[in-house]
Coordinates of N, CA and C in Angstrom, one line a residue:
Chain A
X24 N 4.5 -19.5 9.7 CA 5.1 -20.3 10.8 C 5.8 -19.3 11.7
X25 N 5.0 -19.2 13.1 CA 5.6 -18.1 14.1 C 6.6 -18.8 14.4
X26 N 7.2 -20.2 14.5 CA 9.1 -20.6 14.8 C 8.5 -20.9 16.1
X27 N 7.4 -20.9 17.1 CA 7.1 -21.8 18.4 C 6.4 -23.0 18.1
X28 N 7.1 -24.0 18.6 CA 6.3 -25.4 18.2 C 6.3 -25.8 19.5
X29 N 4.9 -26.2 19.5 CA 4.2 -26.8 20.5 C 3.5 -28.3 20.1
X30 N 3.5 -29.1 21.7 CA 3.2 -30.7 20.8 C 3.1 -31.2 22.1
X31 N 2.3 -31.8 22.0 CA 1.4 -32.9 21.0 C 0.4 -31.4 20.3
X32 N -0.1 -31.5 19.5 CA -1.1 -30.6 19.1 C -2.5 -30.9 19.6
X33 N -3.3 -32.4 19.2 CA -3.9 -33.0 20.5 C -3.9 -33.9 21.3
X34 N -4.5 -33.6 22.4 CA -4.3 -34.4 23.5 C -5.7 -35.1 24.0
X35 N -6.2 -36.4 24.0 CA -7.0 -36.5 24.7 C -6.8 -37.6 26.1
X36 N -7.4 -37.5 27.3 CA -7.4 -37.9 28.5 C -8.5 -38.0 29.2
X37 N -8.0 -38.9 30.4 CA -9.1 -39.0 31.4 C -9.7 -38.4 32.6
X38 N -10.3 -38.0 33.2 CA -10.9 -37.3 34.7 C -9.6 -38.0 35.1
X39 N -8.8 -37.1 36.1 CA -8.1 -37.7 37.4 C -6.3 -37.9 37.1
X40 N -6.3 -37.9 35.7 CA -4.9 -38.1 34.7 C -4.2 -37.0 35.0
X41 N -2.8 -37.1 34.6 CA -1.7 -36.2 34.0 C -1.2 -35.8 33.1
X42 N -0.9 -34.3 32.1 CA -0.4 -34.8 31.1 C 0.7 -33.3 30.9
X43 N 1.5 -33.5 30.5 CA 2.6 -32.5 30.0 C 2.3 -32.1 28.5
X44 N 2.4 -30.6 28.3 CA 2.5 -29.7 27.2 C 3.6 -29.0 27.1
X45 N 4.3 -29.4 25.6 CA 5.8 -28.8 25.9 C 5.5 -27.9 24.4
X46 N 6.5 -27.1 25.1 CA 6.6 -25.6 23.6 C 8.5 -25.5 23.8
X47 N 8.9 -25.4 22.3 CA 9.7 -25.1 22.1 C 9.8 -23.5 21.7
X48 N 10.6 -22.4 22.0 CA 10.2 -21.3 21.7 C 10.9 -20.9 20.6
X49 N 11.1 -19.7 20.1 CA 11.7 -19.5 18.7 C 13.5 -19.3 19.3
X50 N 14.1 -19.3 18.1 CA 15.4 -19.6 18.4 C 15.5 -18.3 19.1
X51 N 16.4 -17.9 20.1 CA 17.0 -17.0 20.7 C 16.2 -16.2 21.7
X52 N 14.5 -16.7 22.0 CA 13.8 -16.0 22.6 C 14.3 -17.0 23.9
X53 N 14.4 -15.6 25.0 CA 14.4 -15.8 26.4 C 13.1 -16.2 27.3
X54 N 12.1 -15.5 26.9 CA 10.7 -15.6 27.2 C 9.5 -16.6 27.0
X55 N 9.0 -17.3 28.0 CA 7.8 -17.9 27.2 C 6.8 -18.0 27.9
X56 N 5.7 -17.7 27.2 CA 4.4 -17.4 28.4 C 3.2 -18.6 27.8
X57 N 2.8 -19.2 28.8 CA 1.5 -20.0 28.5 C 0.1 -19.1 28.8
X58 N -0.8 -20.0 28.2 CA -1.9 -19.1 27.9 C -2.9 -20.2 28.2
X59 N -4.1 -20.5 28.8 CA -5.9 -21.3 28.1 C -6.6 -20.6 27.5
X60 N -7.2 -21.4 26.9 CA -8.0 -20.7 25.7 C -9.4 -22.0 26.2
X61 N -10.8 -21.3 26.4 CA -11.7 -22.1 26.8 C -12.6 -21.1 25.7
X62 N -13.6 -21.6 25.2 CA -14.5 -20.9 24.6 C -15.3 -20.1 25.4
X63 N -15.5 -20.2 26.4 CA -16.4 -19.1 26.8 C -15.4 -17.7 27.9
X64 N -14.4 -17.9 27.9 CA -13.0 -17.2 28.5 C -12.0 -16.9 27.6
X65 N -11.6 -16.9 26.4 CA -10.9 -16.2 25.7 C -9.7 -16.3 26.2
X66 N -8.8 -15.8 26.0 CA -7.2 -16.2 26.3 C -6.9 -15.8 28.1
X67 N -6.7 -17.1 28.2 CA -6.2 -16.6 30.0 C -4.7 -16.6 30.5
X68 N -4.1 -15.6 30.5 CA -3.1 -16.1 31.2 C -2.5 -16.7 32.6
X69 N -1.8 -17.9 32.1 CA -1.2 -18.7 33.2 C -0.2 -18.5 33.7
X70 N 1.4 -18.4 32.9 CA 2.5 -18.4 33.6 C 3.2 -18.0 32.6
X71 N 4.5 -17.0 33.3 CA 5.9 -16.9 32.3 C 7.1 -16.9 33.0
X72 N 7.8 -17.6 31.8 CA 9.3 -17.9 32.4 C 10.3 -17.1 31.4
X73 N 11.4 -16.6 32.4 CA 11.8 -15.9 31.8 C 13.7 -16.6 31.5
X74 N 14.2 -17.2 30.9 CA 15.7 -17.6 31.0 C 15.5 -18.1 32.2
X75 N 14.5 -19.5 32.4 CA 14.6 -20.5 33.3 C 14.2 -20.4 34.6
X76 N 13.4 -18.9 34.6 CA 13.3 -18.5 35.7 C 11.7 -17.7 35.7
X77 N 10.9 -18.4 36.9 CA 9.3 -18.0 36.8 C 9.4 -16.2 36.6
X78 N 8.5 -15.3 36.1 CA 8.8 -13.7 35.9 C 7.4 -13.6 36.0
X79 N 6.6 -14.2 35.9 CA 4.7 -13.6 36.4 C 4.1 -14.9 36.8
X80 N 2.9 -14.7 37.1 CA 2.2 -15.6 37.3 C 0.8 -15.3 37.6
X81 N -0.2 -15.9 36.6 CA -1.4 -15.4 36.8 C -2.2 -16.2 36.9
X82 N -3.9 -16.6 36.3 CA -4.7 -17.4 37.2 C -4.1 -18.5 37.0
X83 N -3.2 -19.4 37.4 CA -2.8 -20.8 36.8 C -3.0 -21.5 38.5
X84 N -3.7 -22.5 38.5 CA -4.5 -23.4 39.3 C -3.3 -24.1 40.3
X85 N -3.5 -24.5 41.0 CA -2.5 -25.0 41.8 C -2.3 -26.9 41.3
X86 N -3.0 -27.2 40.8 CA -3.0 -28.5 40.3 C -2.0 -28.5 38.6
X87 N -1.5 -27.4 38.5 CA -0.8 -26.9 37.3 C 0.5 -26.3 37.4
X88 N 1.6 -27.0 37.1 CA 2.8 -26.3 36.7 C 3.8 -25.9 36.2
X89 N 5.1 -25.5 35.8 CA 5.3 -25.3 34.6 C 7.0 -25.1 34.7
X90 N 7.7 -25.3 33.6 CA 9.1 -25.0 33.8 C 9.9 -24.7 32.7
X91 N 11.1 -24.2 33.0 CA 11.9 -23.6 31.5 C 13.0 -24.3 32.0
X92 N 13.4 -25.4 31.0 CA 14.9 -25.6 30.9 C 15.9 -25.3 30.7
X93 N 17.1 -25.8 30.8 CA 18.7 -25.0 30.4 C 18.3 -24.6 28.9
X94 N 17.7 -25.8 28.0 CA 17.6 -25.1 26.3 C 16.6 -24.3 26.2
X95 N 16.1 -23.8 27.1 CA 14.9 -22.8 27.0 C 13.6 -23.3 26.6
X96 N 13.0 -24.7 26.3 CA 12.0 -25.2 25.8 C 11.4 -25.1 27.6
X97 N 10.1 -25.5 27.2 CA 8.8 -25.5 28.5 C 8.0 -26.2 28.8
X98 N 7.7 -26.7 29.6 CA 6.5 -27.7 29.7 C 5.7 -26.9 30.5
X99 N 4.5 -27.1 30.4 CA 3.5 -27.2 31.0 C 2.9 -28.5 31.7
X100 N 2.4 -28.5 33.1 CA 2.2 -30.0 33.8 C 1.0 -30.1 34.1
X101 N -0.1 -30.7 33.5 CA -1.5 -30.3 34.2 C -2.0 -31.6 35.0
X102 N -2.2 -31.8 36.1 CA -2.7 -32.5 37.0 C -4.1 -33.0 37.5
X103 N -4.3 -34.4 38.2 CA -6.0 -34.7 38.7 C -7.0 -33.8 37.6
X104 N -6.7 -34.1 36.4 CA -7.6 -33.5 35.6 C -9.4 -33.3 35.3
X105 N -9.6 -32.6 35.2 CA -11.3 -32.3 35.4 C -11.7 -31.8 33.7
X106 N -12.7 -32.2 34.0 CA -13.5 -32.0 32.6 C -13.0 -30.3 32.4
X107 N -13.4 -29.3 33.2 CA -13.3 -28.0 32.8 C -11.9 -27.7 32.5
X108 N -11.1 -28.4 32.6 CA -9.8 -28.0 31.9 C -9.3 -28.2 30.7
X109 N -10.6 -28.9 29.8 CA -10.6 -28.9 28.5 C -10.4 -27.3 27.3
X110 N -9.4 -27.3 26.8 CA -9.4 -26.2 26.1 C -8.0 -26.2 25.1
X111 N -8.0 -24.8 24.5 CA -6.4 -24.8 23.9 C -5.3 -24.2 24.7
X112 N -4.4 -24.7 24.6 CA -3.0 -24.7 25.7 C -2.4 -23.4 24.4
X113 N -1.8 -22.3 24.8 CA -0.9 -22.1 23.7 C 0.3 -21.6 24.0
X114 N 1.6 -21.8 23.9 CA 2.5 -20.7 24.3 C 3.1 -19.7 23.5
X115 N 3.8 -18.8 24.0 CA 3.9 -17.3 23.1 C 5.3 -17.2 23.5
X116 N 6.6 -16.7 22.9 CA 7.7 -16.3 23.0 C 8.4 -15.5 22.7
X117 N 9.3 -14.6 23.4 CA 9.9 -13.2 23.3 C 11.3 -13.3 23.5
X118 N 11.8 -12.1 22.6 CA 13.3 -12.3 23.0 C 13.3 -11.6 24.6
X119 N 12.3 -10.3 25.1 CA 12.5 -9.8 26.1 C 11.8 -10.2 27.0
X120 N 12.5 -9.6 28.7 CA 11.7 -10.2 29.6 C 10.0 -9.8 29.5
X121 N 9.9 -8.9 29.2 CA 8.5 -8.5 28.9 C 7.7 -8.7 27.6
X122 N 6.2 -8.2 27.6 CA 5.8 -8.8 26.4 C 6.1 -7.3 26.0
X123 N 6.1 -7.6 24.5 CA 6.4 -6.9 23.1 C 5.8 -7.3 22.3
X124 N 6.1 -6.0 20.6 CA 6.0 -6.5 19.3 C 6.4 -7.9 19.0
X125 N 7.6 -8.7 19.4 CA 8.0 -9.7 19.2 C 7.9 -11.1 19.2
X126 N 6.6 -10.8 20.3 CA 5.8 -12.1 20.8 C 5.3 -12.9 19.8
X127 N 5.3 -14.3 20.2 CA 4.9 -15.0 18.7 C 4.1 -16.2 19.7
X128 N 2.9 -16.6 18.8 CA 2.6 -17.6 19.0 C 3.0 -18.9 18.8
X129 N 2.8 -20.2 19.5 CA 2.8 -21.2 18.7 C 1.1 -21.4 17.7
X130 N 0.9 -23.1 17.8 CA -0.4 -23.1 16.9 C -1.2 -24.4 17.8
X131 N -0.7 -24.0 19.2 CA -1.4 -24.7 20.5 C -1.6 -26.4 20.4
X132 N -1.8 -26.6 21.6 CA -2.0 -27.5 21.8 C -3.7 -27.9 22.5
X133 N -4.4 -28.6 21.4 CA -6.3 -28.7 21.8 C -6.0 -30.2 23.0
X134 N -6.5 -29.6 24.3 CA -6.8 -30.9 25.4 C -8.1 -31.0 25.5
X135 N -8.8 -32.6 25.8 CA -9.9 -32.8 25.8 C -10.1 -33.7 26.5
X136 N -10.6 -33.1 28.2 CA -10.8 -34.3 29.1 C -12.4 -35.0 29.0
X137 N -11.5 -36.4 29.0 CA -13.2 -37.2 28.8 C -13.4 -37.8 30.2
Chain B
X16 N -9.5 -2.4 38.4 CA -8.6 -3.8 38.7 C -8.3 -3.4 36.6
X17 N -7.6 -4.4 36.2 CA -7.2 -3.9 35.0 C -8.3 -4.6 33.8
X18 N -8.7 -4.3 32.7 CA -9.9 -4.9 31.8 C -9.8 -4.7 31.0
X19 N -9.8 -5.6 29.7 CA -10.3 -5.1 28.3 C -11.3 -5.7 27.7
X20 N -12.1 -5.2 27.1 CA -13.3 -5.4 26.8 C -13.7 -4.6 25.3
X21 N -14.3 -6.1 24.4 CA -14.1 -5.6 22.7 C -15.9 -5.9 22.5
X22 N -15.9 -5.1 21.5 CA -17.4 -4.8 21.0 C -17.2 -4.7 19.4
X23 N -18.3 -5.3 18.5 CA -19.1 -6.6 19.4 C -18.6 -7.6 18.7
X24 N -19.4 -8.9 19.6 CA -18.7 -10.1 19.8 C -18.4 -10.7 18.8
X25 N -19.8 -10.3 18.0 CA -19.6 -11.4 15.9 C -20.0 -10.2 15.3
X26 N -19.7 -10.2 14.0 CA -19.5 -9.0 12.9 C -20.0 -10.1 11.7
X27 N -20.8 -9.9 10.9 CA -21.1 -10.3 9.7 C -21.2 -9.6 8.5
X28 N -20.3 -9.0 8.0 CA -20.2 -8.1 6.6 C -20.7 -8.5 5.5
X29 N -20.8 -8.1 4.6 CA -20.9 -8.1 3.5 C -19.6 -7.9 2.7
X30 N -19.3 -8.5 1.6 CA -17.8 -8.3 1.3 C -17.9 -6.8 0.4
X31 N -16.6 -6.2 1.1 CA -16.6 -4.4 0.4 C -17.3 -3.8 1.5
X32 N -18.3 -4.1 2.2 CA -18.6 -3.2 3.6 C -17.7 -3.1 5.0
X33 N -17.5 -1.7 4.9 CA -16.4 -1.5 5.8 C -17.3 -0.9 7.2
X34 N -16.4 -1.7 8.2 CA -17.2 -1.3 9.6 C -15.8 -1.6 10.8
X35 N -16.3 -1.1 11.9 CA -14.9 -0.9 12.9 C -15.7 -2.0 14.3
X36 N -14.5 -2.5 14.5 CA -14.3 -2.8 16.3 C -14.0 -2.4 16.8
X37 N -14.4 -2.5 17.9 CA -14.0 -1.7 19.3 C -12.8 -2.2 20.4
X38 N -12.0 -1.7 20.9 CA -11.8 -2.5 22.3 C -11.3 -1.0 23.5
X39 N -11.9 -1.4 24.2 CA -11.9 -0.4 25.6 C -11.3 -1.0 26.6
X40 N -10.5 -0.1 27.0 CA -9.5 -0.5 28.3 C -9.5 -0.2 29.1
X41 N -9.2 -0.7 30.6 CA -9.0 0.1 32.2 C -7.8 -0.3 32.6
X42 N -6.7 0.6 31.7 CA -5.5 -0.1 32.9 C -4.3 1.4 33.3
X43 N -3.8 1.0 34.1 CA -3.2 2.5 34.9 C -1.6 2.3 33.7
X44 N -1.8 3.4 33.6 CA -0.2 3.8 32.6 C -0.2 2.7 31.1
X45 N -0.9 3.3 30.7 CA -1.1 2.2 29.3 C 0.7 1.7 28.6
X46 N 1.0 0.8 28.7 CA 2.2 0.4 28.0 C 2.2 -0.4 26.6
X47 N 0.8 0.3 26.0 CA 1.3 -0.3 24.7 C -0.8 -1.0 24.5
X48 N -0.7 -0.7 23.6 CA -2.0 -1.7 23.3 C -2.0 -2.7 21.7
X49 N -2.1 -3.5 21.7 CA -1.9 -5.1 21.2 C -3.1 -5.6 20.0
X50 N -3.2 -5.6 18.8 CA -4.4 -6.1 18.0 C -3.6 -7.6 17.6
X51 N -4.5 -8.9 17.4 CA -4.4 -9.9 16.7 C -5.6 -10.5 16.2
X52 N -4.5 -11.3 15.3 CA -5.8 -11.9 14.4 C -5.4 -13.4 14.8
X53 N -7.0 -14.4 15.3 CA -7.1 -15.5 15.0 C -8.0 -16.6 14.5
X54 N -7.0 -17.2 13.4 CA -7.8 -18.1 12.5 C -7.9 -19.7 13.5
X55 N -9.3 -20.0 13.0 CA -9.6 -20.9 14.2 C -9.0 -22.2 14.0
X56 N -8.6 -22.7 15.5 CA -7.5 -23.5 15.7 C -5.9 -23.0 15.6
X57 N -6.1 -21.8 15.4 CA -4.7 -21.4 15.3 C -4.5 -20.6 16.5
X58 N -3.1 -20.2 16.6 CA -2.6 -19.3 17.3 C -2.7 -17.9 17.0
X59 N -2.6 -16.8 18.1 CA -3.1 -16.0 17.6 C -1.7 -15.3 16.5
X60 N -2.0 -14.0 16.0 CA -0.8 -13.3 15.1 C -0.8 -12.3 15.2
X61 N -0.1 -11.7 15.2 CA 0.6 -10.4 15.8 C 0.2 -8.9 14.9
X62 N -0.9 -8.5 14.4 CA -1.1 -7.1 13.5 C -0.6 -6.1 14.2
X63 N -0.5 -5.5 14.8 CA -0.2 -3.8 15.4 C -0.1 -3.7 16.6
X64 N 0.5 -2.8 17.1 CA 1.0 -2.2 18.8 C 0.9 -0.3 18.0
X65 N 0.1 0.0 19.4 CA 0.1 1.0 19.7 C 0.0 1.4 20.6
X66 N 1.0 2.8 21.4 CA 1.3 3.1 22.4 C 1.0 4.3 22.7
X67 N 0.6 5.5 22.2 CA 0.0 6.7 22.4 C -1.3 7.4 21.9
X68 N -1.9 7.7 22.5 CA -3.3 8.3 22.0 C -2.7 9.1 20.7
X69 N -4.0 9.0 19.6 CA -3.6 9.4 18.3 C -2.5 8.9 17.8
X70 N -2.5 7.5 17.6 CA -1.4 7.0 16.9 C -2.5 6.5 15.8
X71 N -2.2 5.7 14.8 CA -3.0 5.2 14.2 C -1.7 3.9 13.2
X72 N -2.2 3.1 12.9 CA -1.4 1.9 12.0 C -2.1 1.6 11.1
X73 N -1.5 1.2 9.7 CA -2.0 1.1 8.7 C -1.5 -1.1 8.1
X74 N -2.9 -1.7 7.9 CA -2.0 -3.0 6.7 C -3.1 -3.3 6.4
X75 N -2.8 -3.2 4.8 CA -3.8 -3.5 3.9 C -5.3 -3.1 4.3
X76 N -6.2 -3.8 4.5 CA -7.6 -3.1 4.4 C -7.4 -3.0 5.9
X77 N -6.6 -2.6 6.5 CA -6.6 -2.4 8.1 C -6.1 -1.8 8.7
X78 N -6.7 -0.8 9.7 CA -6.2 0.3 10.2 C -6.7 0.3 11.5
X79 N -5.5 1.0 12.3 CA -5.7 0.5 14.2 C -5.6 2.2 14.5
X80 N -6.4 2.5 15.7 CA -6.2 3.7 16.2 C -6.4 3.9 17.8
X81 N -5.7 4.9 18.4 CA -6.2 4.9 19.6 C -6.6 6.3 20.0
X82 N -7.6 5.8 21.5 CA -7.8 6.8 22.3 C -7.2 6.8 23.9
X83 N -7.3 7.7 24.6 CA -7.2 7.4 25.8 C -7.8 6.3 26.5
X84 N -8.9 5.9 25.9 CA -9.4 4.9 26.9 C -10.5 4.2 25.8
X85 N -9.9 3.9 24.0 CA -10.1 2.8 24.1 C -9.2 2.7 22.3
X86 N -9.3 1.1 21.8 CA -8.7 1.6 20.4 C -9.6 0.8 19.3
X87 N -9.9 1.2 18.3 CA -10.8 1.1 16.9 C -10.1 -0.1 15.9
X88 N -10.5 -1.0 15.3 CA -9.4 -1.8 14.1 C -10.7 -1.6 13.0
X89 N -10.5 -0.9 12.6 CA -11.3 -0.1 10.7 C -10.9 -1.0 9.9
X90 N -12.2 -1.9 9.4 CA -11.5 -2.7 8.4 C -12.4 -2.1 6.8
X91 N -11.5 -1.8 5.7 CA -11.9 -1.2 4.6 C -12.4 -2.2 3.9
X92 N -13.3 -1.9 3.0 CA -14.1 -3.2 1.7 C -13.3 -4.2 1.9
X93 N -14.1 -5.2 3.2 CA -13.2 -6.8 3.2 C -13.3 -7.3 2.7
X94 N -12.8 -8.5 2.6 CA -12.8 -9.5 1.6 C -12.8 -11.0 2.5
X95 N -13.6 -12.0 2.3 CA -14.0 -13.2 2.8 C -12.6 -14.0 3.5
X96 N -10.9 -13.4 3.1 CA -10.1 -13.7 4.0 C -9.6 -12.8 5.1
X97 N -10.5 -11.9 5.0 CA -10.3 -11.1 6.2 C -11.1 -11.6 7.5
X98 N -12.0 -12.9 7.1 CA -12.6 -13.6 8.5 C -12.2 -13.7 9.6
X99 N -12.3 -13.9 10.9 CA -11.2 -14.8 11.8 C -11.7 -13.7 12.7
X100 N -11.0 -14.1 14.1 CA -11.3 -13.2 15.1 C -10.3 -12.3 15.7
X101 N -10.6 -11.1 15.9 CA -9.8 -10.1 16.3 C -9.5 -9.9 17.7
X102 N -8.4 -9.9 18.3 CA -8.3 -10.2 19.6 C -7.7 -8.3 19.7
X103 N -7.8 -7.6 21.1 CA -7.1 -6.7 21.7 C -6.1 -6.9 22.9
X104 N -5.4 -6.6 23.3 CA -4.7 -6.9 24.4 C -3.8 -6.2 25.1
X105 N -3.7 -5.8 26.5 CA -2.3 -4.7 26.8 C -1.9 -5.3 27.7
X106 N -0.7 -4.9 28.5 CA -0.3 -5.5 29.3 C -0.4 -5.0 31.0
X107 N -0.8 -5.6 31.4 CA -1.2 -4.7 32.8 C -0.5 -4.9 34.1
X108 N -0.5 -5.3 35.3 CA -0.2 -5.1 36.4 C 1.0 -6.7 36.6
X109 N 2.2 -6.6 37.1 CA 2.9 -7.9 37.4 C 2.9 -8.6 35.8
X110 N 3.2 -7.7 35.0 CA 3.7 -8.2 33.9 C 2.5 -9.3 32.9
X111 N 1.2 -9.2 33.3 CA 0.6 -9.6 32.9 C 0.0 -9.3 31.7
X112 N -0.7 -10.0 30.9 CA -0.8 -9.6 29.1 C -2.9 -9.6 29.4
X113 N -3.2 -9.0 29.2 CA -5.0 -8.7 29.3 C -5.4 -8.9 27.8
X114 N -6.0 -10.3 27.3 CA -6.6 -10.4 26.0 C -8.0 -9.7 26.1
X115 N -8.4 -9.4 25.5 CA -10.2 -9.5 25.4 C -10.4 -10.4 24.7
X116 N -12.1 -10.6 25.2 CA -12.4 -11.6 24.5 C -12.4 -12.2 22.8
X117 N -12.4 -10.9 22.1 CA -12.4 -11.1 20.9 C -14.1 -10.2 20.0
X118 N -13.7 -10.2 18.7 CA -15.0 -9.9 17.8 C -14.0 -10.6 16.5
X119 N -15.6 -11.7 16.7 CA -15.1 -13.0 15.7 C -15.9 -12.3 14.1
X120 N -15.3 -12.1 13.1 CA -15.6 -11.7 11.8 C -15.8 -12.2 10.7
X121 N -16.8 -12.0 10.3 CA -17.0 -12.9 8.8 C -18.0 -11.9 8.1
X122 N -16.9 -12.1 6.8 CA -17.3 -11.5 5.7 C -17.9 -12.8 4.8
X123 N -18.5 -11.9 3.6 CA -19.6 -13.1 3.6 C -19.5 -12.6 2.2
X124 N -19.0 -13.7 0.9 CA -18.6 -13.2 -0.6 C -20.1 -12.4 -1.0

């Protein structure tokens, strides 16, 4: 148990829907980065927050967005959903603002737009 | 532009036959290079960081090494729980994390 819990674990939905992916991160990490995971793309990264505050940002879609709360937990927001955005959601969390040894996974979240 | 790129994609062993993966990098000022292991449907897990050419890491039938421009995961006489897929990763430009694709593994009793 990497201590990040992520949930729903799955999700299924419709073309055109919305749905929120929330990760709690491990106790005391400041960090949390979301990731897709599609089978034929391997881990992509999307977005990280760092103590409530955006710190990168990579291919993450404009129909997609994301936030850190005062308790440090995260959501992810996915939008007008399309079949190709089927995949595993996962997030990862660090005590530091950058990635390190310390990063941890959660155990993702599987979406599946029908 | 920054890349990692792992060879090859599936590995099928024999259990006790030891053979290595690959992952090759392009990224300016290497800050570390990243091995994990993941079991499917899981998240990935954290094996080894390495940050200087000729370092090498050791756990259990597993050993990480690097070069300038790429790093090796040596797996010794596996064993059928050593399956799963091996991911590489470093961190590259705007704080970004670069997975490769992976070399998915199975050993086979």
């Amino acid at each position: 148990d990497s201590g990040v819990t992520q949930t729903p674990k799955h999700l299924i939905t419709a073309t055109g829907q919305r749905v929120t992916l929330r990760c709690s991160p491990r106790s005391g990490d400041l960090s949390v980065y979301w990731y897709q995971q599609s089978l034929d793309q391997g881990l992509q990264f999307l977005i990280q927050y760092y103590n409530g505050e955006e710190r990168a940002k990579g291919n993450i879609l404009e129909r997609f967005s994301a936030q850190q709360f005062p308790d440090l937990h995260s959501e992810l927001n996915l939008s007008s959903l399309e079949l190709g955005d089927s995949a595993l959601y996962f997030c990862a969390s660090s005590a530091a603002s950058v990635w390190g040894t310390e990063a941890f996974f959660g155990q993702g979240t599987r979406l599946t737009v029908v | 532009e920054d890349q990692v790129t792992q060879s090859p994609e599936a590995l099928r062993l024999q259990e006790g036959e030891s053979s290595s993966l690959n992952c090759s990098y392009t990224v300016s000022g290497l800050r570390g290079l990243f091995w994990y292991r993941q079991d499917p449907g899981k998240g990935p897990e954290f094996l080894f960081t390495l940050y200087s050419a000729g370092e090498e890491k050791e756990k259990e039938r597993l050993k990480a090494t690097l070069t300038k421009k790429e790093s090796f995961l040596h797996i010794t006489a596996p064993k059928p729980e050593d399956s799963a897929t091996y991911l590489c990763a470093v961190p590259g430009t705007g704080n970004q994390f670069y997975f490769g694709t992976g070399t998915s593994l199975t050993v086979i009793p």
